[in-house]
Structures are given as structure tokens and as C-alpha cells.
CSV table of N, CA, C and O in Angstrom, one decimal:
chain,number,residue,atom,x,y,z
S,1,MET,N,-1.8,-15.9,-68.9
S,1,MET,CA,-1.2,-16.2,-70.5
S,1,MET,C,-1.7,-17.2,-71.1
S,1,MET,O,-1.5,-18.0,-72.3
S,2,LYS,N,-2.0,-18.1,-69.9
S,2,LYS,CA,-2.7,-19.4,-70.1
S,2,LYS,C,-4.0,-19.0,-71.0
S,2,LYS,O,-3.8,-20.5,-72.2
S,3,LYS,N,-4.6,-18.7,-70.9
S,3,LYS,CA,-5.8,-18.6,-70.6
S,3,LYS,C,-5.7,-18.3,-72.6
S,3,LYS,O,-6.5,-18.5,-73.0
S,4,ARG,N,-5.1,-17.6,-72.7
S,4,ARG,CA,-4.5,-15.8,-73.7
S,4,ARG,C,-4.3,-16.9,-74.5
S,4,ARG,O,-4.2,-17.2,-75.7
S,5,LEU,N,-3.2,-17.8,-74.1
S,5,LEU,CA,-2.5,-18.9,-75.4
S,5,LEU,C,-3.7,-19.6,-74.9
S,5,LEU,O,-3.8,-20.1,-77.2
S,6,LEU,N,-4.6,-20.2,-74.4
S,6,LEU,CA,-5.0,-21.2,-75.3
S,6,LEU,C,-6.6,-20.0,-76.4
S,6,LEU,O,-6.6,-21.7,-77.3
S,7,ASP,N,-6.7,-19.2,-75.3
S,7,ASP,CA,-7.8,-18.7,-76.8
S,7,ASP,C,-7.1,-18.3,-78.0
S,7,ASP,O,-8.1,-18.8,-79.0
S,8,GLU,N,-6.9,-19.0,-78.4
S,8,GLU,CA,-5.4,-17.9,-80.2
S,8,GLU,C,-5.4,-19.1,-80.1
S,8,GLU,O,-4.1,-18.9,-81.7
S,9,GLY,N,-5.2,-21.1,-80.1
S,9,GLY,CA,-5.4,-21.3,-80.3
S,9,GLY,C,-3.9,-22.6,-80.3
S,9,GLY,O,-3.3,-23.2,-80.6
S,10,SER,N,-3.8,-21.8,-79.5
S,10,SER,CA,-2.1,-21.9,-79.2
S,10,SER,C,-1.9,-23.9,-78.5
S,10,SER,O,-2.9,-24.3,-77.2
S,11,ASN,N,-0.9,-24.6,-78.9
S,11,ASN,CA,-1.0,-26.1,-78.1
S,11,ASN,C,-0.2,-25.7,-76.5
S,11,ASN,O,0.1,-27.1,-76.2
S,12,GLU,N,0.5,-25.5,-77.1
S,12,GLU,CA,2.0,-24.4,-76.2
S,12,GLU,C,1.1,-24.1,-74.8
S,12,GLU,O,1.4,-22.8,-74.8
S,13,THR,N,1.1,-24.7,-73.6
S,13,THR,CA,0.2,-23.8,-72.5
S,13,THR,C,1.1,-23.1,-72.0
S,13,THR,O,0.9,-22.6,-70.7
S,14,VAL,N,2.5,-23.3,-72.0
S,14,VAL,CA,3.4,-23.3,-70.5
S,14,VAL,C,4.8,-23.0,-70.7
S,14,VAL,O,5.1,-22.6,-71.8
S,15,THR,N,4.8,-21.2,-70.6
S,15,THR,CA,6.2,-20.4,-71.2
S,15,THR,C,7.1,-21.7,-71.0
S,15,THR,O,7.3,-22.3,-70.3
S,16,LYS,N,8.3,-21.4,-72.0
S,16,LYS,CA,9.9,-21.8,-71.5
S,16,LYS,C,10.8,-21.7,-70.6
S,16,LYS,O,11.7,-21.3,-71.0
S,17,CYS,N,10.0,-20.6,-69.1
S,17,CYS,CA,10.5,-19.8,-67.8
S,17,CYS,C,11.3,-21.4,-67.4
S,17,CYS,O,10.2,-22.4,-67.8
S,18,ASN,N,12.4,-20.9,-67.1
S,18,ASN,CA,12.4,-21.7,-66.3
S,18,ASN,C,13.4,-21.6,-64.4
S,18,ASN,O,13.1,-19.3,-64.7
S,19,GLY,N,13.7,-21.9,-63.2
S,19,GLY,CA,13.5,-21.5,-62.3
S,19,GLY,C,15.3,-22.0,-62.5
S,19,GLY,O,16.1,-22.0,-61.9
S,20,LEU,N,16.1,-21.1,-62.1
S,20,LEU,CA,17.6,-20.3,-61.5
S,20,LEU,C,17.2,-19.9,-59.6
S,20,LEU,O,16.5,-18.6,-60.0
S,21,LYS,N,18.1,-20.8,-59.4
S,21,LYS,CA,18.1,-19.5,-58.1
S,21,LYS,C,19.2,-18.1,-58.1
S,21,LYS,O,20.5,-18.7,-58.5
S,22,MET,N,18.8,-17.5,-57.4
S,22,MET,CA,19.5,-15.9,-58.1
S,22,MET,C,19.6,-15.3,-56.5
S,22,MET,O,18.8,-15.7,-55.0
S,23,VAL,N,20.5,-14.0,-56.0
S,23,VAL,CA,21.7,-14.3,-55.0
S,23,VAL,C,20.6,-13.0,-55.1
S,23,VAL,O,20.8,-12.0,-55.8
S,24,ALA,N,19.7,-12.6,-53.3
S,24,ALA,CA,19.2,-12.1,-53.4
S,24,ALA,C,19.1,-10.3,-52.5
S,24,ALA,O,20.2,-11.1,-52.3
S,25,PRO,N,18.5,-9.2,-52.9
S,25,PRO,CA,19.2,-8.1,-52.3
S,25,PRO,C,19.8,-9.1,-51.1
S,25,PRO,O,20.9,-8.3,-49.6
S,26,ASP,N,18.7,-9.9,-49.9
S,26,ASP,CA,18.7,-10.0,-48.6
S,26,ASP,C,19.7,-11.4,-48.3
S,26,ASP,O,19.9,-11.9,-47.4
S,27,GLY,N,20.6,-11.7,-49.3
S,27,GLY,CA,20.8,-12.5,-48.7
S,27,GLY,C,20.9,-14.0,-49.9
S,27,GLY,O,21.8,-14.5,-49.6
S,28,LYS,N,19.6,-14.5,-49.4
S,28,LYS,CA,19.2,-16.1,-49.4
S,28,LYS,C,19.2,-15.9,-51.2
S,28,LYS,O,19.5,-14.8,-52.3
S,29,MET,N,18.3,-17.4,-51.6
S,29,MET,CA,19.0,-17.9,-53.5
S,29,MET,C,17.6,-18.5,-53.5
S,29,MET,O,16.9,-19.1,-53.5
S,30,PRO,N,16.8,-17.0,-53.2
S,30,PRO,CA,15.0,-17.8,-53.8
S,30,PRO,C,15.3,-18.4,-55.5
S,30,PRO,O,16.0,-18.0,-56.4
S,31,LEU,N,14.4,-19.3,-55.4
S,31,LEU,CA,14.3,-19.7,-56.9
S,31,LEU,C,13.6,-18.7,-57.4
S,31,LEU,O,12.2,-17.9,-57.7
S,32,THR,N,14.0,-17.6,-58.9
S,32,THR,CA,13.1,-17.3,-59.9
S,32,THR,C,13.0,-17.6,-61.5
S,32,THR,O,14.6,-19.0,-61.5
S,33,ASP,N,11.9,-16.9,-61.5
S,33,ASP,CA,11.9,-17.2,-62.9
S,33,ASP,C,13.1,-16.8,-63.8
S,33,ASP,O,12.8,-15.1,-63.4
S,34,VAL,N,13.4,-17.3,-64.6
S,34,VAL,CA,14.2,-17.1,-65.8
S,34,VAL,C,14.2,-17.5,-67.5
S,34,VAL,O,13.3,-18.7,-67.3
S,35,ALA,N,14.3,-16.7,-68.3
S,35,ALA,CA,13.9,-16.8,-69.5
S,35,ALA,C,14.8,-16.1,-70.2
S,35,ALA,O,15.5,-15.1,-70.2
S,36,ASP,N,15.1,-17.4,-71.4
S,36,ASP,CA,16.9,-16.6,-72.7
S,36,ASP,C,15.8,-15.4,-73.2
S,36,ASP,O,14.9,-14.7,-73.2
S,37,THR,N,16.4,-14.9,-74.1
S,37,THR,CA,16.6,-13.9,-75.1
S,37,THR,C,14.6,-14.3,-76.0
S,37,THR,O,13.9,-13.4,-76.4
S,38,GLU,N,14.9,-15.5,-76.9
S,38,GLU,CA,13.2,-16.1,-77.5
S,38,GLU,C,12.8,-15.7,-76.7
S,38,GLU,O,11.4,-15.2,-77.1
S,39,VAL,N,12.7,-16.0,-75.5
S,39,VAL,CA,11.5,-15.9,-74.3
S,39,VAL,C,11.0,-14.7,-73.5
S,39,VAL,O,9.4,-14.0,-74.4
S,40,MET,N,11.5,-14.7,-74.3
S,40,MET,CA,11.4,-12.3,-73.9
S,40,MET,C,11.2,-11.7,-74.7
S,40,MET,O,9.7,-11.3,-74.2
S,41,LEU,N,11.5,-11.6,-75.8
S,41,LEU,CA,10.3,-11.0,-76.7
S,41,LEU,C,9.6,-11.8,-77.3
S,41,LEU,O,8.4,-10.5,-77.1
S,42,ARG,N,9.5,-12.8,-77.2
S,42,ARG,CA,7.7,-13.8,-76.9
S,42,ARG,C,6.7,-12.9,-76.2
S,42,ARG,O,5.9,-12.5,-77.0
S,43,LEU,N,7.3,-12.6,-74.8
S,43,LEU,CA,6.4,-12.4,-74.1
S,43,LEU,C,6.0,-10.7,-73.9
S,43,LEU,O,5.0,-11.3,-74.2
S,44,VAL,N,7.3,-9.4,-74.9
S,44,VAL,CA,6.6,-8.4,-74.8
S,44,VAL,C,5.3,-9.0,-76.1
S,44,VAL,O,4.5,-7.4,-75.6
S,45,GLN,N,5.5,-9.2,-76.9
S,45,GLN,CA,5.2,-8.8,-78.3
S,45,GLN,C,3.0,-9.8,-77.7
S,45,GLN,O,1.9,-9.3,-77.8
S,46,SER,N,3.9,-10.4,-76.5
S,46,SER,CA,2.3,-11.3,-76.1
S,46,SER,C,1.0,-10.3,-75.5
S,46,SER,O,-0.1,-10.4,-74.8
S,47,ILE,N,2.4,-8.6,-75.1
S,47,ILE,CA,1.1,-8.5,-73.5
S,47,ILE,C,0.2,-7.7,-75.1
S,47,ILE,O,0.8,-6.6,-75.2
S,48,PRO,N,-0.4,-7.4,-73.6
S,48,PRO,CA,-2.4,-6.8,-75.4
S,48,PRO,C,-2.2,-5.5,-74.3
S,48,PRO,O,-3.2,-4.6,-74.0
S,49,SER,N,-0.8,-4.0,-73.2
S,49,SER,CA,-1.2,-3.3,-73.1
S,49,SER,C,-0.7,-1.8,-74.2
S,49,SER,O,0.1,-2.3,-75.2
S,50,PRO,N,-1.4,-0.6,-74.0
S,50,PRO,CA,-1.1,0.0,-74.7
S,50,PRO,C,0.5,0.8,-74.7
S,50,PRO,O,1.0,1.3,-75.4
S,51,ASN,N,-0.3,0.0,-72.9
S,51,ASN,CA,1.8,1.0,-72.7
S,51,ASN,C,3.3,0.1,-73.4
S,51,ASN,O,4.1,0.1,-73.5
S,52,ALA,N,2.7,-0.8,-73.7
S,52,ALA,CA,4.2,-1.9,-74.2
S,52,ALA,C,3.8,-1.3,-76.0
S,52,ALA,O,5.2,-2.1,-76.3
S,53,GLU,N,2.8,-0.4,-76.4
S,53,GLU,CA,3.1,-0.4,-77.8
S,53,GLU,C,4.5,0.4,-78.5
S,53,GLU,O,5.4,-0.4,-79.9
S,54,PRO,N,5.0,0.8,-77.3
S,54,PRO,CA,6.2,1.4,-78.0
S,54,PRO,C,8.3,0.8,-77.9
S,54,PRO,O,8.8,1.4,-78.9
S,55,LEU,N,7.7,0.0,-76.8
S,55,LEU,CA,8.7,-1.1,-77.2
S,55,LEU,C,8.7,-2.3,-78.3
S,55,LEU,O,9.5,-3.2,-79.2
S,56,LYS,N,7.1,-3.1,-78.5
S,56,LYS,CA,7.0,-3.2,-79.9
S,56,LYS,C,6.8,-3.1,-80.8
S,56,LYS,O,8.0,-4.1,-82.0
S,57,LEU,N,6.7,-1.7,-81.1
S,57,LEU,CA,7.2,-0.5,-82.5
S,57,LEU,C,8.9,-0.4,-82.3
S,57,LEU,O,9.3,-1.1,-83.7
S,58,TRP,N,9.6,-0.8,-81.4
S,58,TRP,CA,11.2,-0.4,-81.5
S,58,TRP,C,11.8,-2.2,-82.1
S,58,TRP,O,12.2,-1.7,-82.3
S,59,LEU,N,11.5,-2.4,-81.6
S,59,LEU,CA,11.6,-4.1,-81.4
S,59,LEU,C,11.3,-4.6,-83.1
S,59,LEU,O,11.9,-5.1,-83.8
S,60,ALA,N,9.8,-4.1,-83.4
S,60,ALA,CA,9.5,-4.3,-85.4
S,60,ALA,C,10.8,-3.7,-85.8
S,60,ALA,O,11.5,-3.8,-87.0
S,61,ARG,N,10.9,-2.3,-85.8
S,61,ARG,CA,12.1,-1.4,-86.3
S,61,ARG,C,13.6,-1.8,-86.4
S,61,ARG,O,14.3,-2.3,-87.7
S,62,VAL,N,13.4,-2.7,-85.3
S,62,VAL,CA,14.9,-2.9,-85.6
S,62,VAL,C,15.2,-4.2,-86.1
S,62,VAL,O,15.9,-4.6,-86.8
S,63,GLY,N,13.8,-5.0,-86.1
S,63,GLY,CA,14.2,-6.4,-86.2
S,63,GLY,C,13.6,-6.1,-88.0
S,63,GLY,O,14.4,-7.1,-88.6
S,64,TYR,N,13.1,-5.0,-88.4
S,64,TYR,CA,13.6,-5.2,-89.7
S,64,TYR,C,14.4,-4.5,-90.6
S,64,TYR,O,15.2,-4.9,-91.1
S,65,GLU,N,15.2,-3.7,-89.3
S,65,GLU,CA,17.0,-3.2,-89.6
S,65,GLU,C,17.7,-4.4,-90.1
S,65,GLU,O,17.8,-4.3,-90.7
S,66,ARG,N,17.5,-6.1,-89.7
S,66,ARG,CA,17.9,-6.2,-88.9
S,66,ARG,C,18.5,-7.8,-90.8
S,66,ARG,O,19.3,-8.0,-91.1
S,67,LEU,N,16.9,-7.9,-90.8
S,67,LEU,CA,16.4,-8.6,-92.2
S,67,LEU,C,17.5,-8.1,-93.5
S,67,LEU,O,18.1,-8.4,-94.6
S,68,GLU,N,17.1,-5.9,-93.4
S,68,GLU,CA,17.9,-5.5,-94.1
S,68,GLU,C,19.1,-5.2,-94.2
S,68,GLU,O,19.7,-5.7,-95.6
S,69,GLU,N,20.1,-5.6,-93.3
S,69,GLU,CA,21.4,-5.9,-92.9
S,69,GLU,C,21.9,-7.1,-94.1
S,69,GLU,O,23.0,-7.6,-94.5
S,70,THR,N,20.8,-8.5,-93.3
S,70,THR,CA,20.9,-9.2,-94.1
S,70,THR,C,21.5,-9.6,-94.8
S,70,THR,O,21.8,-10.3,-95.5
S,71,ALA,N,19.9,-9.1,-96.0
S,71,ALA,CA,20.3,-8.9,-97.3
S,71,ALA,C,21.2,-8.4,-98.5
S,71,ALA,O,21.6,-8.5,-99.5
S,72,ASP,N,22.2,-6.9,-97.5
S,72,ASP,CA,22.6,-6.0,-98.4
S,72,ASP,C,24.2,-6.2,-97.0
S,72,ASP,O,23.3,-4.5,-96.3
S,73,PRO,N,24.6,-6.7,-96.7
S,73,PRO,CA,26.1,-5.8,-95.4
S,73,PRO,C,25.9,-4.6,-95.7
S,73,PRO,O,27.0,-4.9,-94.3
S,74,SER,N,27.0,-3.9,-97.0
S,74,SER,CA,26.6,-2.7,-96.3
S,74,SER,C,25.4,-1.7,-95.9
S,74,SER,O,26.5,-0.9,-95.3
S,75,LEU,N,24.2,-2.8,-95.3
S,75,LEU,CA,23.7,-1.0,-94.0
S,75,LEU,C,24.0,-1.7,-93.3
S,75,LEU,O,23.9,-1.2,-92.4
S,76,GLN,N,25.2,-3.3,-92.5
S,76,GLN,CA,26.0,-2.6,-91.1
S,76,GLN,C,26.6,-1.5,-90.9
S,76,GLN,O,27.0,-0.6,-91.7
S,77,SER,N,26.1,-1.1,-90.0
S,77,SER,CA,26.9,-0.7,-89.1
S,77,SER,C,27.8,-1.0,-88.7
S,77,SER,O,29.2,-1.7,-87.6
S,78,GLN,N,28.4,0.7,-89.0
S,78,GLN,CA,30.6,-0.1,-88.9
S,78,GLN,C,31.1,0.5,-87.3
S,78,GLN,O,31.3,1.4,-86.9
S,79,VAL,N,31.0,-0.7,-86.0
S,79,VAL,CA,30.6,-0.2,-84.5
S,79,VAL,C,32.5,-0.6,-84.1
S,79,VAL,O,33.1,-2.2,-84.4
S,80,LYS,N,33.5,0.5,-84.4
S,80,LYS,CA,34.8,0.4,-83.0
S,80,LYS,C,34.3,0.1,-81.4
S,80,LYS,O,34.6,1.3,-81.1
S,81,ILE,N,35.5,-0.8,-81.4
S,81,ILE,CA,36.3,-0.8,-79.7
S,81,ILE,C,36.6,-0.1,-80.2
S,81,ILE,O,38.1,-0.5,-80.5
């Protein structure tokens, strides 16, 4: 990932992943890489595999729908809980 970012001209070569101690199945607390939603979406976008394409297309479609809803609030789905 670091090499790809450098090749793309990015000046930020370190991902914004942080370490967080989380309980593993064995009960130990190893340091685990974690990221927020924005970072996770960026990571998905950077995957060069054709296997990632369906997820990338879905993210693009959902993003487009949200932009349309922002422009016209009447398009928002009514979810009742």
C-alpha cells in the first residue's frame, strides 16, 4: 500500500489505522489495527483486485443515492422502527 501511494503521488504514506487492544478468542488482548469508516472506505477503494469491484460499485451506487437524497429530501426512504 505504501509503495502504491507513493507511485500515485501521495505525500501521505501511512494509513490512519490505529492500534487498539481487543479481546481475542483465546482471551488475550493483542494490539489490533483498527480504522474508522472513512479510512475503511478509502482502503476498499484502493484495492486493485477485480474481486473488489462489486463492493466498489455498490459503494458508488449508495454514495450517489445519498447525494441525490441530499439534493431532494423527498427521495429519502422512510424507515419505521
